[in-house]
CSV table of C-alpha atoms in Angstrom, one decimal:
chain,number,residue,atom,x,y,z
A,9,UNK,CA,0.0,0.0,0.0
A,10,UNK,CA,1.9,3.1,-1.2
A,11,UNK,CA,-0.2,5.3,1.0
A,12,UNK,CA,1.5,3.9,4.1
A,13,UNK,CA,4.9,5.3,2.9
A,14,UNK,CA,3.6,8.8,2.5
A,15,UNK,CA,4.2,11.6,5.1
A,16,UNK,CA,1.2,12.0,7.2
A,17,UNK,CA,0.3,15.4,5.7
A,18,UNK,CA,0.4,14.0,2.1
A,19,UNK,CA,-1.5,10.9,3.3
A,20,UNK,CA,-4.4,13.0,4.7
A,21,UNK,CA,-4.4,15.4,1.7
A,22,UNK,CA,-4.7,12.4,-0.6
A,23,UNK,CA,-7.6,11.0,1.3
A,24,UNK,CA,-9.4,14.4,1.3
A,25,UNK,CA,-8.8,14.7,-2.4
A,26,UNK,CA,-10.2,11.2,-3.1
A,27,UNK,CA,-13.2,11.9,-0.9
A,28,UNK,CA,-13.9,15.2,-2.5
A,29,UNK,CA,-13.5,13.7,-6.0
A,30,UNK,CA,-15.9,10.9,-5.1
A,31,UNK,CA,-18.5,13.4,-3.9
A,32,UNK,CA,-18.0,15.6,-6.9
A,33,UNK,CA,-18.6,12.5,-9.1
A,34,UNK,CA,-21.9,11.8,-7.3
A,35,UNK,CA,-20.5,9.0,-5.1
A,36,UNK,CA,-21.9,10.3,-1.9
A,37,UNK,CA,-21.4,8.8,1.6
A,38,UNK,CA,-24.8,7.1,0.9
A,39,UNK,CA,-23.6,5.1,-2.0
A,40,UNK,CA,-20.0,4.5,-1.1
A,41,UNK,CA,-20.7,2.2,1.8
A,42,UNK,CA,-23.1,0.2,-0.3
A,43,UNK,CA,-20.6,-0.2,-3.1
A,44,UNK,CA,-17.9,-1.3,-0.7
A,45,UNK,CA,-20.3,-3.7,1.1
A,46,UNK,CA,-21.4,-5.4,-2.1
A,47,UNK,CA,-17.9,-5.5,-3.7
A,48,UNK,CA,-16.6,-7.2,-0.5
A,49,UNK,CA,-19.3,-9.8,-0.6
A,50,UNK,CA,-20.9,-8.2,2.5
A,51,UNK,CA,-19.8,-8.8,6.1
A,52,UNK,CA,-21.6,-11.2,8.4
A,53,UNK,CA,-25.4,-10.6,8.6
A,54,UNK,CA,-26.0,-7.7,11.1
A,55,UNK,CA,-27.4,-8.7,14.4
A,56,UNK,CA,-29.7,-6.6,16.6
A,57,UNK,CA,-28.0,-4.3,19.0
A,58,UNK,CA,-28.8,-4.4,22.7
A,59,UNK,CA,-30.2,-1.6,24.9
A,60,UNK,CA,-32.9,1.0,24.4
A,61,UNK,CA,-33.3,4.2,22.5
A,62,UNK,CA,-34.5,7.4,24.0
A,63,UNK,CA,-38.0,8.3,23.0
A,64,UNK,CA,-40.3,11.3,22.8
A,65,UNK,CA,-44.0,11.9,22.0
A,66,UNK,CA,-45.8,13.0,18.9
A,67,UNK,CA,-49.5,13.3,19.9
A,68,UNK,CA,-50.5,9.9,21.3
A,69,UNK,CA,-47.5,8.1,19.9
A,70,UNK,CA,-44.3,7.3,21.7
A,71,UNK,CA,-41.5,7.5,19.1
A,72,UNK,CA,-37.8,6.7,19.3
A,73,UNK,CA,-35.5,9.6,18.6
A,74,UNK,CA,-34.1,7.8,15.6
A,75,UNK,CA,-36.6,6.8,12.9
A,76,UNK,CA,-35.9,4.5,10.0
A,77,UNK,CA,-36.2,6.4,6.7
A,78,UNK,CA,-37.5,4.8,3.6
A,79,UNK,CA,-35.9,6.6,0.6
A,80,UNK,CA,-33.3,3.9,0.1
A,81,UNK,CA,-36.0,1.2,0.2
A,82,UNK,CA,-37.7,2.9,-2.7
A,83,UNK,CA,-34.6,3.4,-4.7
A,84,UNK,CA,-33.9,7.1,-3.9
A,85,UNK,CA,-30.3,8.1,-2.9
A,86,UNK,CA,-30.2,11.6,-4.4
A,87,UNK,CA,-27.0,10.6,-6.2
A,88,UNK,CA,-26.6,13.5,-8.6
A,89,UNK,CA,-26.3,12.5,-12.3
A,90,UNK,CA,-25.3,8.9,-11.7
A,91,UNK,CA,-27.7,6.7,-13.6
A,92,UNK,CA,-26.9,3.3,-12.0
A,93,UNK,CA,-27.7,4.1,-8.3
A,94,UNK,CA,-31.5,3.6,-8.5
A,95,UNK,CA,-31.0,0.2,-10.1
A,96,UNK,CA,-28.3,-0.7,-7.6
A,97,UNK,CA,-30.6,0.1,-4.7
A,98,UNK,CA,-33.5,-1.8,-6.1
A,99,UNK,CA,-31.2,-4.8,-6.6
A,100,UNK,CA,-30.0,-4.5,-3.0
A,101,UNK,CA,-33.3,-3.6,-1.3
A,102,UNK,CA,-35.4,-6.5,-2.5
A,103,UNK,CA,-38.6,-7.1,-0.6
A,104,UNK,CA,-36.8,-9.6,1.6
A,105,UNK,CA,-33.9,-7.3,2.3
A,106,UNK,CA,-36.4,-4.5,3.3
A,107,UNK,CA,-38.1,-7.0,5.7
A,108,UNK,CA,-34.8,-7.9,7.2
A,109,UNK,CA,-33.8,-4.3,7.6
A,110,UNK,CA,-37.1,-3.4,9.3
A,111,UNK,CA,-36.9,-6.4,11.6
A,112,UNK,CA,-33.3,-5.5,12.5
A,113,UNK,CA,-34.3,-1.9,13.2
A,114,UNK,CA,-37.3,-3.0,15.4
A,115,UNK,CA,-35.4,-5.7,17.3
A,116,UNK,CA,-32.6,-3.1,17.9
A,117,UNK,CA,-35.1,-0.6,19.4
A,118,UNK,CA,-36.2,1.6,16.6
A,119,UNK,CA,-40.0,1.7,16.9
A,120,UNK,CA,-41.1,4.0,14.0
A,121,UNK,CA,-40.4,4.2,10.2
A,122,UNK,CA,-41.3,6.8,7.7
A,123,UNK,CA,-42.2,5.2,4.3
A,124,UNK,CA,-43.8,6.3,1.0
A,125,UNK,CA,-47.4,5.5,0.4
A,126,UNK,CA,-47.4,3.3,-2.7
A,127,UNK,CA,-48.2,-0.2,-3.7
A,128,UNK,CA,-44.6,-1.4,-3.1
A,129,UNK,CA,-44.6,-0.2,0.5
A,130,UNK,CA,-48.1,-1.5,1.2
A,131,UNK,CA,-47.1,-4.9,-0.1
A,132,UNK,CA,-43.9,-5.0,2.0
A,133,UNK,CA,-45.7,-3.8,5.2
A,134,UNK,CA,-48.4,-6.4,4.8
A,135,UNK,CA,-45.7,-9.1,4.5
A,136,UNK,CA,-43.8,-7.7,7.4
A,137,UNK,CA,-46.7,-7.8,9.8
A,138,UNK,CA,-48.0,-11.2,8.6
A,139,UNK,CA,-44.7,-13.1,8.2
A,140,UNK,CA,-42.5,-11.5,10.9
A,141,UNK,CA,-45.1,-10.2,13.3
A,142,UNK,CA,-43.6,-6.7,12.9
A,143,UNK,CA,-45.1,-4.0,15.0
A,144,UNK,CA,-43.0,-1.0,13.9
A,145,UNK,CA,-45.1,2.1,13.6
A,146,UNK,CA,-45.5,3.5,10.1
A,147,UNK,CA,-45.8,7.2,9.5
A,148,UNK,CA,-46.8,7.6,5.9
A,149,UNK,CA,-45.4,10.0,3.5
A,150,UNK,CA,-48.3,10.8,1.2
A,151,UNK,CA,-49.0,12.4,-2.2
A,152,UNK,CA,-52.4,14.0,-2.2
A,153,UNK,CA,-53.6,15.9,-5.3
A,154,UNK,CA,-55.3,19.3,-5.3
A,155,UNK,CA,-58.4,17.7,-6.9
A,156,UNK,CA,-58.2,14.5,-4.8
A,157,UNK,CA,-56.8,15.2,-1.3
A,158,UNK,CA,-58.0,11.9,0.2
A,159,UNK,CA,-57.2,8.9,-2.0
A,160,UNK,CA,-53.5,8.4,-1.3
A,161,UNK,CA,-53.9,9.2,2.4
A,162,UNK,CA,-56.7,6.7,2.6
A,163,UNK,CA,-54.4,4.1,1.2
A,164,UNK,CA,-52.1,4.7,4.2
A,165,UNK,CA,-55.0,4.7,6.6
A,166,UNK,CA,-56.4,1.5,5.3
A,167,UNK,CA,-53.1,-0.3,5.6
A,168,UNK,CA,-52.1,0.5,9.2
A,169,UNK,CA,-50.3,3.8,9.2
A,170,UNK,CA,-50.3,5.6,12.6
A,171,UNK,CA,-49.4,9.0,11.2
A,172,UNK,CA,-49.2,10.8,7.9
A,173,UNK,CA,-48.1,14.0,6.1
A,174,UNK,CA,-47.8,15.3,2.6
A,175,UNK,CA,-44.3,14.8,1.2
A,176,UNK,CA,-42.5,18.2,1.5
A,177,UNK,CA,-41.3,18.7,-2.1
A,178,UNK,CA,-44.7,17.6,-3.4
A,179,UNK,CA,-46.5,20.0,-1.0
A,180,UNK,CA,-44.3,22.9,-2.2
A,181,UNK,CA,-44.4,22.1,-5.9
A,182,UNK,CA,-48.0,21.0,-6.3
A,183,UNK,CA,-49.7,23.2,-3.6
A,184,UNK,CA,-47.6,26.2,-2.5
A,185,UNK,CA,-46.2,27.2,-5.8
A,186,UNK,CA,-49.6,27.1,-7.4
A,187,UNK,CA,-51.2,29.2,-4.8
A,188,UNK,CA,-53.0,26.3,-3.1
A,189,UNK,CA,-51.0,26.0,0.0
A,190,UNK,CA,-54.1,26.4,2.2
A,191,UNK,CA,-55.2,22.9,1.1
A,192,UNK,CA,-52.4,21.4,3.2
A,193,UNK,CA,-54.5,22.5,6.2
A,194,UNK,CA,-57.3,20.4,4.8
A,195,UNK,CA,-54.9,17.5,4.4
A,196,UNK,CA,-53.9,17.8,8.1
A,197,UNK,CA,-57.5,18.0,9.1
A,198,UNK,CA,-58.4,14.8,7.2
A,199,UNK,CA,-55.5,12.9,8.7
A,200,UNK,CA,-56.5,13.9,12.2
A,201,UNK,CA,-60.2,13.1,11.6
A,202,UNK,CA,-59.1,9.5,10.9
A,203,UNK,CA,-57.3,9.2,14.2
A,204,UNK,CA,-53.7,9.5,12.9
A,205,UNK,CA,-51.1,12.0,14.0
A,206,UNK,CA,-50.7,14.6,11.2
A,207,UNK,CA,-47.7,16.4,10.1
A,208,UNK,CA,-46.5,19.2,7.8
A,209,UNK,CA,-43.5,18.2,5.7
A,210,UNK,CA,-41.3,20.7,3.9
A,211,UNK,CA,-38.0,21.4,2.4
A,212,UNK,CA,-38.4,25.2,2.8
A,213,UNK,CA,-39.6,27.2,5.8
A,214,UNK,CA,-42.3,28.9,3.8
A,215,UNK,CA,-44.8,26.0,4.5
A,216,UNK,CA,-44.2,25.7,8.2
A,217,UNK,CA,-44.5,29.5,8.5
A,218,UNK,CA,-47.8,29.3,6.6
A,219,UNK,CA,-48.9,26.5,8.8
A,220,UNK,CA,-48.4,28.6,12.0
A,221,UNK,CA,-49.9,31.7,10.5
A,222,UNK,CA,-53.0,29.9,9.1
A,223,UNK,CA,-53.3,27.6,12.1
A,224,UNK,CA,-53.1,24.2,10.3
A,225,UNK,CA,-52.4,22.8,13.8
A,226,UNK,CA,-50.3,19.7,12.8
A,227,UNK,CA,-49.1,17.3,15.4
A,228,UNK,CA,-45.5,17.6,14.2
A,229,UNK,CA,-43.2,19.2,11.6
A,230,UNK,CA,-41.1,17.2,9.2
A,231,UNK,CA,-38.3,19.6,8.1
A,232,UNK,CA,-35.0,19.2,6.3
A,233,UNK,CA,-31.9,20.3,8.2
A,234,UNK,CA,-28.2,20.1,7.1
A,235,UNK,CA,-25.2,22.3,6.7
A,236,UNK,CA,-24.6,21.8,3.0
A,237,UNK,CA,-27.9,23.5,1.9
A,238,UNK,CA,-29.2,20.2,0.4
A,239,UNK,CA,-33.0,20.9,-0.1
A,240,UNK,CA,-33.1,23.0,3.0
A,241,UNK,CA,-32.8,26.5,4.4
A,242,UNK,CA,-29.9,27.9,6.5
A,243,UNK,CA,-29.7,25.9,9.7
A,244,UNK,CA,-29.8,29.0,11.8
A,245,UNK,CA,-33.1,30.1,10.2
A,246,UNK,CA,-34.6,26.7,10.7
A,247,UNK,CA,-33.5,26.4,14.3
A,248,UNK,CA,-34.8,29.9,15.0
A,249,UNK,CA,-38.2,29.1,13.6
A,250,UNK,CA,-38.5,25.9,15.6
A,251,UNK,CA,-38.0,27.9,18.8
A,252,UNK,CA,-41.3,29.7,18.1
A,253,UNK,CA,-43.3,26.5,18.2
A,254,UNK,CA,-43.7,23.7,20.7
A,255,UNK,CA,-44.7,21.2,17.9
A,256,UNK,CA,-42.4,18.2,17.8
A,257,UNK,CA,-39.9,18.4,15.0
A,258,UNK,CA,-38.6,15.5,13.0
A,259,UNK,CA,-35.5,16.6,11.1
A,260,UNK,CA,-34.6,14.8,7.9
A,261,UNK,CA,-31.8,15.0,5.3
A,262,UNK,CA,-29.6,15.7,8.3
A,263,UNK,CA,-26.7,14.0,6.4
A,264,UNK,CA,-27.3,16.1,3.3
A,265,UNK,CA,-28.0,13.0,1.2
A,266,UNK,CA,-24.7,11.5,2.3
A,267,UNK,CA,-22.6,14.7,2.2
A,268,UNK,CA,-22.4,15.1,6.0
A,269,UNK,CA,-20.9,12.6,8.4
A,270,UNK,CA,-23.4,11.1,10.9
A,271,UNK,CA,-21.5,12.3,14.0
A,272,UNK,CA,-21.8,15.8,12.7
A,273,UNK,CA,-25.3,15.7,11.2
A,274,UNK,CA,-26.8,14.0,14.2
A,275,UNK,CA,-25.1,16.3,16.7
A,276,UNK,CA,-26.2,19.5,15.0
A,277,UNK,CA,-29.8,18.4,14.5
A,278,UNK,CA,-30.3,17.5,18.2
A,279,UNK,CA,-28.3,20.4,19.5
A,280,UNK,CA,-30.4,22.8,17.3
A,281,UNK,CA,-33.7,21.6,18.6
A,282,UNK,CA,-34.8,18.6,16.6
A,283,UNK,CA,-36.8,16.1,18.7
A,284,UNK,CA,-36.3,13.2,16.3
A,285,UNK,CA,-34.2,12.4,13.2
A,286,UNK,CA,-35.3,10.4,10.2
A,287,UNK,CA,-32.4,8.6,8.6
A,288,UNK,CA,-32.3,6.2,5.7
A,289,UNK,CA,-29.9,3.4,6.4
A,290,UNK,CA,-28.5,0.1,5.2
A,291,UNK,CA,-28.8,-2.8,7.5
A,292,UNK,CA,-25.0,-2.7,8.3
A,293,UNK,CA,-25.4,0.9,9.5
A,294,UNK,CA,-28.2,0.4,12.0
A,295,UNK,CA,-26.0,-0.5,15.0
A,296,UNK,CA,-23.6,2.4,14.6
A,297,UNK,CA,-26.5,4.9,14.0
A,298,UNK,CA,-28.3,3.7,17.1
A,299,UNK,CA,-25.2,4.0,19.3
A,300,UNK,CA,-24.5,7.4,18.0
A,301,UNK,CA,-28.0,8.7,18.7
A,302,UNK,CA,-27.8,7.4,22.2
A,303,UNK,CA,-24.6,9.3,22.7
A,304,UNK,CA,-25.7,12.5,21.1
A,305,UNK,CA,-29.1,12.7,22.8
A,306,UNK,CA,-27.5,12.2,26.2
A,307,UNK,CA,-24.9,14.9,25.4
A,308,UNK,CA,-27.7,17.4,24.7
A,309,UNK,CA,-30.2,16.5,27.4
A,310,UNK,CA,-30.0,20.1,28.7
A,311,UNK,CA,-30.5,22.2,25.6
A,312,UNK,CA,-32.3,25.5,24.8
A,313,UNK,CA,-35.4,24.0,23.1
A,314,UNK,CA,-37.5,21.8,25.3
A,315,UNK,CA,-37.6,18.1,24.2
A,316,UNK,CA,-41.0,16.8,22.9
C-alpha cells in the first residue's frame, strides 16, 4: 500500500482529495458504503444491538429519537447524475432485504419508520406484519392531489399507518407554488379526523410558517436540516423558527444526502432543537447509528429548546 509510505500530511491530503473527488462525481457517503459492502461480498449478517433508544412523544405516539427512513427502500439516494444508483438500490433492497432491515431496526429498538405511500410499501408492510409479526409504527409520506386530497392518504389509513403527512417537495411544488398552500391545512384535518397523527412536511420554511400563520395545527413538523444546503434553508433560520413552536420536530436529510458525516449531522440536529431524526440506512449501518443517537441525545439533554 503506497499510502503507508507517504508523510502524514500527504496521506491526509490524498484522502481528502479522493473523498472530494468521489463526492463531486456523485459518489456520496450514501452510495460509497453500499458499493464497498457489495464488492466485498458483504460482512456477516448484522445482528440486533442491545439496549434501548431514548423516546419522545408525537401526539398519542411514543416515538424513538431515531426513525428509519424509507428513501433507500424505494430506490432514492439523491446521487446526482449517476444513472446506476437507482437500479443498484433496487437490486440490494429486494422485498426480503427490506423485511430484514425493518426487523433489524425494530429488534434493535427503533419503533417507527417513515415510508412512502405506494403499492410497493403497502405490499412490504403487509408481509412484514404477517410473516414476521412486525409492529414497527408506520408514519406515511403521502402524495395528495389538489383535486383529490384523500385517496393516497386513505391508502395509508387502510393499511395500518399511525401517522401521515404530505411529502415536503410535493406539497411545495403542487400546492404552495400554485397558490393552493391552504389545502395542506385540509390534508392535516383529514388525517387527524381519521385518528392518525398529522404532520406538515417541507424542504423550505415557507410552508411551516404558513402553517403557523393559518393555524393548520399539525401534530408535528417534518423539516429538512443540514449544513450543506441540500434541499433546505440555512440551519440558523430553521432552528430559530423551531424555537417559536412547541410542535415536535422530525429533522430529515440531516446528512445532506450523504454529504455530512453522521457524527456531525446527528449532533447538529439534536443540538439545534430537533426532537427526532429520520435517517435512511442500510442494515449494516443500523447498529452504529443507534449507538451514535444514544450518545448525542445524552450529550444534549440540557438544551435550549425543550424536548418533545
